[in-house]
Amino acid sequence: MSEHPAHALPSYLDPHELGPWGVYLEQVERVTPYLGKLSKWVETLKRPKRSLIVDVPVELDNGTIAHFEGYRVQHNTSRGPGKGGVRYHQDVTLSEVMALAAWMSVKSAAVNLPFGGAKGGIRFDPRNYSKGEIERITRRYTSEIGVIIGPHKDIPAPDVNTNAQTMAWMMDTYSMNNGTTTTGVVTGKPVSLGGSLGRVEATGRGVFVVGCEAARDQGIAIEGARVIIQGFGNVGGTAARLFYEAGAKVIAVHDHTGCVHNANGLDVLALTKHVEEHGGVAGCPNTESIAPADFWALETELLIPAALESQINASNANSIRAKIVIEGANGPTTPEADDILTANGTLIVPDVLANAGGVTVSYFEWVQDFSSFYWTETEINHRLEAMMRAAYTSVSAVAKEHQVTQRTGAFITACTRILESREVRGLYP
Ligand code: GLU
């Protein structure tokens, strides 16, 4: 029997995998030539430090027992504890969570937060379960991953289909199991429980701030600029409102229920109310319904993907006529689409920079929890804006210096920081 070569990847890290993990590996390939001597350590980035799969058995309201599959992946902790959200979605897989955890490592380092990267998820559609069932699923999942999370080990937060209530249950479960109220174990909590003002809006606000910076770079005025958005959840909805309030025209929104369009600009406040009442954008008054293919092909200054991974891919990239793409979602653009858009002159502000506002205010929340001293919303928004602007400026300077995309610029900045920590810490034991 031939020996398994020491440098070969474990089978679950198949480099030919085409999903989000494959996308992430390709992004690492693209940054490697710019890492100099640190490229000796690049293999670290291609393997998550720790991946946990847990069974989540729960009694449903009808008395039957259901089993769900849960994950928590800690991709890298060289610069600090693992940090990243928990996602509830019927399509969640281990390799998707691995990619999301890796993007958290890159994101935290790109904006220079003292965190590593982690992510979690449970494979189920919360829309099909009652509030009580979701609470029981959350609590059992938290207990199962309780062996690896903690305020100095790995700090979960909200992500797709999770929110402040989910974080309150996680914080309570962890605290009851450990015998001490530990607010710092999760971020994105309700404000009454040690959460931070401004956290709910933080990701969308960060998208807005870097969107304004990128527009200024390209000589585009926000006042009157056209914006189209895929996703109208916490990120897309907040970004839509902030651009609308700044005088931009949000001309189309695409969500899981359909695409709505109004060439004169949608009434974002009315659309928000419609989504609250009907669960999606479809059927909103004073809008016309358009096909997804027509949504992507709209002529616009800004395009904000704020839904799931790989939405901009080889099948629609060539039709996109946006001047700037601001990635509110994690991993919305495949490497092929990156190349097509770049060749067509579209500027892409990458996820690891554009949506870092959420984890930045999570960091503020964690700091406030430890000092038990809480900041005002003005103070939080001010610090958030300053950090996002500084990160945008330094990433775009690195991109210009090396004549690479902002994504590769962000990866150069982040991976250098991660691997410098890796090297100076050394291998132990
Ligand atoms: N889920 C968010 C993200 O993807 C926030 C993570 C956090 O605050 O830890 O960036």
Coordinates of C-alpha atoms and ligand atoms in Angstrom, one line a residue:
M1 CA 0.0 0.0 0.0
S2 CA 1.5 3.4 -1.0
E3 CA 1.9 5.9 1.8
H4 CA -0.4 9.0 1.9
P5 CA 2.1 11.8 1.1
A6 CA 2.4 14.2 4.0
H7 CA 1.6 17.3 2.0
A8 CA -1.5 15.9 0.3
L9 CA -4.8 17.5 1.3
P10 CA -7.2 15.4 3.3
S11 CA -10.1 14.1 1.1
Y12 CA -12.6 16.6 2.4
L13 CA -10.5 19.5 1.2
D14 CA -10.7 18.5 -2.4
P15 CA -9.1 21.4 -4.4
H16 CA -11.3 20.6 -7.4
E17 CA -14.4 21.3 -5.5
L18 CA -16.4 23.9 -7.4
G19 CA -18.4 25.3 -4.5
P20 CA -17.4 28.2 -2.2
W21 CA -14.4 26.3 -0.8
G22 CA -13.1 25.9 -4.4
V23 CA -13.7 29.7 -5.0
Y24 CA -11.7 30.5 -1.8
L25 CA -8.8 28.2 -2.8
E26 CA -8.6 29.9 -6.2
Q27 CA -8.4 33.3 -4.4
V28 CA -5.6 31.9 -2.3
E29 CA -3.8 30.8 -5.4
R30 CA -4.1 34.3 -6.8
V31 CA -2.5 36.0 -3.8
T32 CA 0.3 33.5 -3.3
P33 CA 2.8 35.1 -5.8
Y34 CA 2.5 38.4 -3.7
L35 CA 3.3 36.8 -0.3
G36 CA 7.1 36.6 -0.8
K37 CA 8.9 34.5 1.9
L38 CA 5.6 34.1 3.8
S39 CA 4.4 31.8 1.0
K40 CA 6.2 29.1 2.9
W41 CA 3.2 29.2 5.3
V42 CA 0.4 29.5 2.7
E43 CA -0.7 25.9 3.1
T44 CA -2.0 27.0 6.5
L45 CA -4.7 29.0 4.7
K46 CA -5.8 26.0 2.7
R47 CA -6.7 23.9 5.8
P48 CA -9.1 24.9 8.5
K49 CA -7.6 24.6 11.9
R50 CA -10.6 22.8 13.4
S51 CA -13.9 21.5 11.9
L52 CA -16.7 20.2 14.1
I53 CA -19.8 18.4 12.8
V54 CA -22.5 17.9 15.4
D55 CA -25.8 16.0 15.5
V56 CA -28.7 18.2 16.8
P57 CA -31.6 16.1 18.0
V58 CA -34.7 18.1 18.9
E59 CA -38.3 17.3 19.8
L60 CA -40.7 19.0 17.4
D61 CA -44.0 20.5 18.4
N62 CA -45.8 17.4 17.1
G63 CA -43.9 15.1 19.5
T64 CA -41.6 13.5 16.9
I65 CA -37.8 13.7 17.1
A66 CA -35.9 15.4 14.3
H67 CA -32.1 15.3 13.7
F68 CA -30.3 18.3 12.2
E69 CA -26.7 18.6 11.1
G70 CA -24.7 21.4 12.6
Y71 CA -21.2 22.7 11.9
R72 CA -18.6 25.0 13.5
V73 CA -15.4 25.6 11.7
Q74 CA -12.4 27.5 13.1
H75 CA -10.3 28.4 10.0
N76 CA -7.5 30.3 11.6
T77 CA -6.7 31.7 15.1
S78 CA -3.2 33.0 14.6
R79 CA -4.2 36.6 15.3
G80 CA -6.9 36.0 18.0
P81 CA -10.0 34.0 18.8
G82 CA -12.1 32.6 16.0
K83 CA -14.9 35.0 15.0
G84 CA -17.9 34.6 12.6
G85 CA -21.6 34.1 12.3
V86 CA -23.9 31.1 12.4
R87 CA -26.1 30.5 9.4
Y88 CA -29.5 28.6 9.3
H89 CA -30.2 27.4 5.7
Q90 CA -31.4 24.2 4.1
D91 CA -28.4 24.2 1.8
V92 CA -25.6 24.7 4.4
T93 CA -22.7 22.2 3.9
L94 CA -19.4 21.6 5.7
S95 CA -17.4 22.9 2.7
E96 CA -19.6 26.1 2.5
V97 CA -19.0 26.7 6.2
M98 CA -15.2 26.1 5.7
A99 CA -15.2 28.8 3.0
L100 CA -17.2 31.2 5.1
A101 CA -14.9 30.7 8.0
A102 CA -11.9 31.3 5.8
W103 CA -13.4 34.5 4.5
M104 CA -13.8 35.6 8.1
S105 CA -10.1 35.1 8.7
V106 CA -9.3 37.2 5.7
K107 CA -11.9 39.8 6.6
S108 CA -10.8 40.3 10.2
A109 CA -7.2 40.7 9.1
A110 CA -8.1 43.0 6.2
V111 CA -9.6 45.5 8.6
N112 CA -7.0 44.7 11.2
L113 CA -9.3 43.3 14.0
P114 CA -7.5 41.1 16.6
F115 CA -9.6 38.0 15.5
G116 CA -9.2 34.9 13.5
G117 CA -11.9 33.4 11.4
A118 CA -14.7 30.9 12.1
K119 CA -18.2 30.1 11.0
G120 CA -21.1 27.9 11.9
G121 CA -24.3 26.7 10.4
I122 CA -27.3 24.3 10.8
R123 CA -28.7 22.6 7.7
F124 CA -32.4 23.5 8.0
D125 CA -34.9 26.1 6.7
P126 CA -36.1 28.0 9.8
R127 CA -39.2 29.2 7.9
N128 CA -40.6 25.6 8.3
Y129 CA -40.3 25.6 12.1
S130 CA -42.0 27.3 15.0
K131 CA -40.2 29.8 17.3
G132 CA -40.1 27.2 20.1
E133 CA -38.6 24.6 17.7
I134 CA -35.9 27.1 16.5
E135 CA -35.1 27.9 20.1
R136 CA -34.6 24.2 21.0
I137 CA -32.5 23.7 17.8
T138 CA -30.4 26.7 18.7
R139 CA -29.9 25.7 22.3
R140 CA -28.9 22.1 21.5
Y141 CA -26.5 23.2 18.8
T142 CA -24.9 25.7 21.2
S143 CA -24.4 22.9 23.8
E144 CA -22.9 20.7 21.2
I145 CA -20.4 23.3 19.9
G146 CA -19.9 24.5 23.5
V147 CA -16.7 22.5 23.7
I148 CA -14.9 24.8 21.2
I149 CA -16.6 28.2 21.6
G150 CA -15.9 30.8 24.3
P151 CA -15.3 34.5 24.7
H152 CA -11.5 34.0 24.2
K153 CA -11.8 31.0 21.9
D154 CA -14.4 31.5 19.3
I155 CA -17.2 34.0 19.3
P156 CA -20.4 33.4 17.1
A157 CA -22.6 36.1 15.7
P158 CA -25.7 36.4 13.5
D159 CA -25.6 35.5 9.8
V160 CA -28.2 34.4 7.2
N161 CA -31.5 33.7 9.0
T162 CA -30.2 34.3 12.5
N163 CA -30.6 37.4 14.6
A164 CA -30.3 39.0 18.1
Q165 CA -32.8 36.6 19.5
T166 CA -30.8 33.6 18.3
M167 CA -27.7 35.2 20.0
A168 CA -29.6 35.7 23.2
W169 CA -30.5 31.9 23.3
M170 CA -26.9 31.0 22.5
M171 CA -25.5 33.3 25.2
D172 CA -28.0 32.0 27.7
T173 CA -27.3 28.3 26.9
Y174 CA -23.5 28.8 27.0
S175 CA -23.9 30.7 30.3
M176 CA -26.2 28.2 32.0
N177 CA -23.9 25.3 31.0
N178 CA -20.8 27.1 32.3
G179 CA -22.4 28.5 35.5
T180 CA -21.6 32.1 34.8
T181 CA -23.3 34.8 32.7
T182 CA -20.8 35.3 29.8
T183 CA -22.0 38.1 27.6
G184 CA -18.8 38.1 25.5
V185 CA -19.3 34.6 24.1
V186 CA -21.5 35.9 21.2
T187 CA -21.9 39.3 19.5
G188 CA -25.0 40.7 17.8
K189 CA -27.0 40.2 21.0
P190 CA -30.0 42.4 22.0
V191 CA -28.9 45.7 23.5
S192 CA -30.6 44.7 26.8
L193 CA -28.1 41.8 27.1
G194 CA -24.8 43.5 26.4
G195 CA -25.3 44.0 22.7
S196 CA -24.0 47.1 21.0
L197 CA -26.0 50.0 19.6
G198 CA -25.5 50.1 15.8
R199 CA -24.7 46.4 15.4
V200 CA -27.9 45.5 13.5
E201 CA -27.2 48.1 10.9
A202 CA -23.4 47.8 10.9
T203 CA -22.9 45.5 7.9
G204 CA -25.2 47.6 5.7
R205 CA -23.6 50.8 7.0
G206 CA -20.2 49.5 6.1
V207 CA -21.4 48.6 2.6
F208 CA -22.7 52.2 2.3
V209 CA -19.4 53.8 3.5
V210 CA -17.1 51.8 1.2
G211 CA -19.7 52.3 -1.6
C212 CA -19.3 56.0 -1.2
E213 CA -15.5 55.8 -1.2
A214 CA -15.5 53.6 -4.4
A215 CA -17.9 55.9 -6.1
R216 CA -15.7 58.9 -5.3
D217 CA -12.7 57.1 -6.7
Q218 CA -14.6 56.5 -9.9
G219 CA -15.8 60.1 -10.1
I220 CA -19.5 59.1 -9.5
A221 CA -21.8 61.3 -7.4
I222 CA -24.0 59.4 -5.0
E223 CA -26.8 61.9 -5.4
G224 CA -28.8 60.5 -8.3
A225 CA -26.6 57.4 -8.8
R226 CA -28.5 54.3 -9.7
V227 CA -28.3 51.3 -7.3
I228 CA -29.5 47.7 -7.7
I229 CA -29.5 45.2 -4.9
Q230 CA -29.8 41.5 -4.7
G231 CA -31.1 40.5 -1.2
F232 CA -33.3 42.6 1.0
G233 CA -32.4 41.2 4.4
N234 CA -30.5 42.9 7.1
V235 CA -27.6 43.8 4.8
G236 CA -29.4 44.7 1.6
G237 CA -32.3 46.4 3.3
T238 CA -30.0 48.7 5.4
A239 CA -27.7 49.5 2.5
A240 CA -30.8 50.3 0.4
R241 CA -32.1 52.8 3.0
L242 CA -28.8 54.5 3.5
F243 CA -28.2 55.0 -0.3
Y244 CA -31.8 56.2 -0.6
E245 CA -31.4 58.7 2.2
A246 CA -28.2 59.9 0.6
G247 CA -30.1 60.7 -2.6
A248 CA -29.2 57.7 -4.7
K249 CA -31.9 56.0 -6.8
V250 CA -32.5 52.4 -5.9
I251 CA -34.0 51.2 -9.2
A252 CA -34.3 47.5 -8.6
V253 CA -34.3 44.9 -5.9
H254 CA -34.1 41.1 -6.3
D255 CA -34.9 38.7 -3.6
H256 CA -36.2 35.1 -3.2
T257 CA -39.7 36.2 -4.2
G258 CA -38.8 38.0 -7.4
C259 CA -37.4 41.2 -8.8
V260 CA -39.0 44.7 -8.6
H261 CA -38.0 47.6 -10.7
N262 CA -38.8 51.3 -11.1
A263 CA -36.6 53.4 -13.4
N264 CA -37.4 56.5 -11.4
G265 CA -36.3 54.9 -8.1
L266 CA -38.1 52.7 -5.7
D267 CA -39.7 54.1 -2.5
V268 CA -37.3 52.2 -0.2
L269 CA -39.4 52.9 2.9
A270 CA -42.5 51.6 1.3
L271 CA -40.6 48.6 0.0
T272 CA -39.3 47.8 3.5
K273 CA -42.9 48.0 4.9
H274 CA -44.1 45.7 2.1
V275 CA -41.3 43.1 2.8
E276 CA -42.2 43.2 6.5
E277 CA -45.8 42.5 5.7
H278 CA -45.5 40.0 2.8
G279 CA -42.1 38.3 3.4
G280 CA -40.6 39.5 0.1
V281 CA -40.4 42.3 -2.5
A282 CA -42.8 40.6 -5.0
G283 CA -46.0 42.6 -5.6
C284 CA -44.8 45.8 -4.1
P285 CA -47.0 48.7 -5.4
N286 CA -45.6 51.2 -7.9
T287 CA -43.0 48.7 -9.2
E288 CA -42.9 46.5 -12.2
S289 CA -41.8 42.9 -12.0
I290 CA -38.8 41.9 -14.1
A291 CA -37.0 38.6 -14.7
P292 CA -33.7 37.9 -12.9
A293 CA -31.7 38.0 -16.1
D294 CA -33.1 41.5 -16.8
F295 CA -32.2 42.5 -13.2
W296 CA -28.5 41.6 -13.7
A297 CA -28.4 43.4 -17.0
L298 CA -29.7 46.7 -15.8
E299 CA -27.6 49.7 -16.5
T300 CA -26.6 51.1 -13.1
E301 CA -23.8 52.8 -11.2
L302 CA -23.8 50.4 -8.2
L303 CA -24.7 46.7 -8.0
I304 CA -24.9 45.3 -4.4
P305 CA -25.1 41.5 -4.2
A306 CA -26.3 41.0 -0.6
A307 CA -27.6 37.4 -0.7
L308 CA -25.7 34.1 -1.0
E309 CA -22.5 32.8 -2.6
S310 CA -21.7 32.5 -6.4
Q311 CA -24.6 34.6 -7.5
I312 CA -22.4 36.5 -10.0
N313 CA -20.8 33.7 -12.1
A314 CA -19.9 32.9 -15.7
S315 CA -23.6 32.7 -16.7
N316 CA -24.5 36.3 -16.0
A317 CA -21.2 38.2 -15.6
N318 CA -21.0 39.3 -19.2
S319 CA -24.5 40.9 -19.0
I320 CA -23.6 43.0 -16.0
R321 CA -23.4 46.7 -16.8
A322 CA -22.7 48.1 -13.3
K323 CA -19.7 50.4 -12.9
I324 CA -19.1 49.2 -9.3
V325 CA -20.0 46.0 -7.5
I326 CA -20.0 46.3 -3.7
E327 CA -20.1 42.8 -2.2
G328 CA -22.5 42.8 0.8
A329 CA -22.8 39.0 0.7
N330 CA -19.9 36.7 1.4
G331 CA -18.4 35.1 -1.7
P332 CA -21.0 36.4 -4.2
T333 CA -18.6 36.4 -7.2
T334 CA -16.8 33.4 -8.7
P335 CA -13.2 33.8 -9.9
E336 CA -14.4 33.5 -13.6
A337 CA -16.9 36.3 -13.0
D338 CA -14.2 38.4 -11.3
D339 CA -12.1 38.1 -14.5
I340 CA -15.0 38.9 -16.8
L341 CA -16.1 42.0 -14.8
T342 CA -12.6 43.3 -14.4
A343 CA -12.0 42.9 -18.1
N344 CA -15.2 44.8 -18.8
G345 CA -14.0 47.7 -16.6
T346 CA -16.2 47.1 -13.5
L347 CA -14.6 47.8 -10.1
I348 CA -15.4 45.1 -7.5
V349 CA -15.1 46.1 -3.8
P350 CA -14.6 42.6 -2.3
D351 CA -16.7 41.0 0.4
V352 CA -13.8 40.8 2.9
L353 CA -13.6 44.6 2.8
A354 CA -17.2 45.7 1.8
N355 CA -19.1 43.7 4.4
A356 CA -16.6 43.9 7.2
G357 CA -18.8 46.5 9.0
G358 CA -20.7 43.7 10.9
V359 CA -17.6 42.1 12.4
T360 CA -16.1 45.5 13.1
V361 CA -19.1 46.5 15.3
S362 CA -19.0 42.9 16.7
Y363 CA -15.5 43.7 17.8
F364 CA -16.7 46.9 19.5
E365 CA -19.5 44.9 21.2
W366 CA -16.9 42.4 22.5
V367 CA -14.7 45.2 23.8
Q368 CA -17.7 46.9 25.5
D369 CA -18.8 43.5 27.1
F370 CA -15.3 43.1 28.7
S371 CA -15.1 46.6 30.0
S372 CA -18.8 46.7 30.9
F373 CA -18.8 50.2 29.6
Y374 CA -21.1 51.0 26.7
W375 CA -20.6 53.6 23.9
T376 CA -23.2 55.8 22.3
E377 CA -24.6 55.0 18.8
T378 CA -22.9 58.2 17.4
E379 CA -19.6 57.0 18.8
I380 CA -20.0 53.5 17.3
N381 CA -21.0 54.8 13.8
H382 CA -18.2 57.3 13.9
R383 CA -15.6 54.6 14.7
L384 CA -17.1 52.2 12.2
E385 CA -16.9 54.7 9.4
A386 CA -13.3 55.7 10.3
M387 CA -12.2 52.0 10.3
M388 CA -14.0 51.2 7.0
R389 CA -12.6 54.2 5.3
A390 CA -9.1 53.5 6.5
A391 CA -9.4 49.8 5.4
Y392 CA -10.7 50.9 1.9
T393 CA -7.8 53.4 1.5
S394 CA -5.1 50.9 2.5
V395 CA -6.5 48.0 0.4
S396 CA -7.0 50.2 -2.7
A397 CA -3.4 51.5 -2.3
V398 CA -2.0 48.0 -2.2
A399 CA -4.2 47.0 -5.2
K400 CA -2.8 50.0 -7.2
E401 CA 0.8 49.4 -6.1
H402 CA 0.7 45.7 -7.4
Q403 CA -1.7 46.5 -10.3
V404 CA -4.2 43.8 -9.0
T405 CA -7.9 43.8 -8.2
Q406 CA -9.1 45.1 -4.9
R407 CA -9.9 41.5 -3.9
T408 CA -6.3 40.4 -4.4
G409 CA -5.2 43.7 -2.7
A410 CA -7.3 42.8 0.3
F411 CA -6.0 39.2 0.3
I412 CA -2.4 40.5 0.1
T413 CA -3.0 42.8 3.1
A414 CA -4.9 40.2 5.1
C415 CA -2.8 37.1 4.3
T416 CA 0.4 38.9 5.0
R417 CA -0.9 39.8 8.5
I418 CA -2.2 36.3 9.2
L419 CA 1.0 34.6 8.0
E420 CA 3.3 37.0 9.8
S421 CA 1.6 36.0 13.0
R422 CA 1.8 32.4 12.0
E423 CA 5.5 32.6 11.4
V424 CA 6.4 34.6 14.5
R425 CA 4.4 32.3 16.8
G426 CA 6.1 29.2 15.3
L427 CA 5.0 25.6 15.3
Y428 CA 4.2 24.2 18.7
P429 CA 4.0 21.5 20.0
Ligands
GLU1 N1 -22.0 37.2 9.8 C1 -21.2 38.4 9.6 C2 -20.2 38.3 8.5 O1 -20.3 37.4 7.7 C3 -20.7 39.0 10.9 C4 -19.8 38.1 11.7 C5 -19.4 38.6 13.1 O2 -19.9 39.7 13.5 O3 -18.7 37.9 13.8 O4 -19.3 39.1 8.5

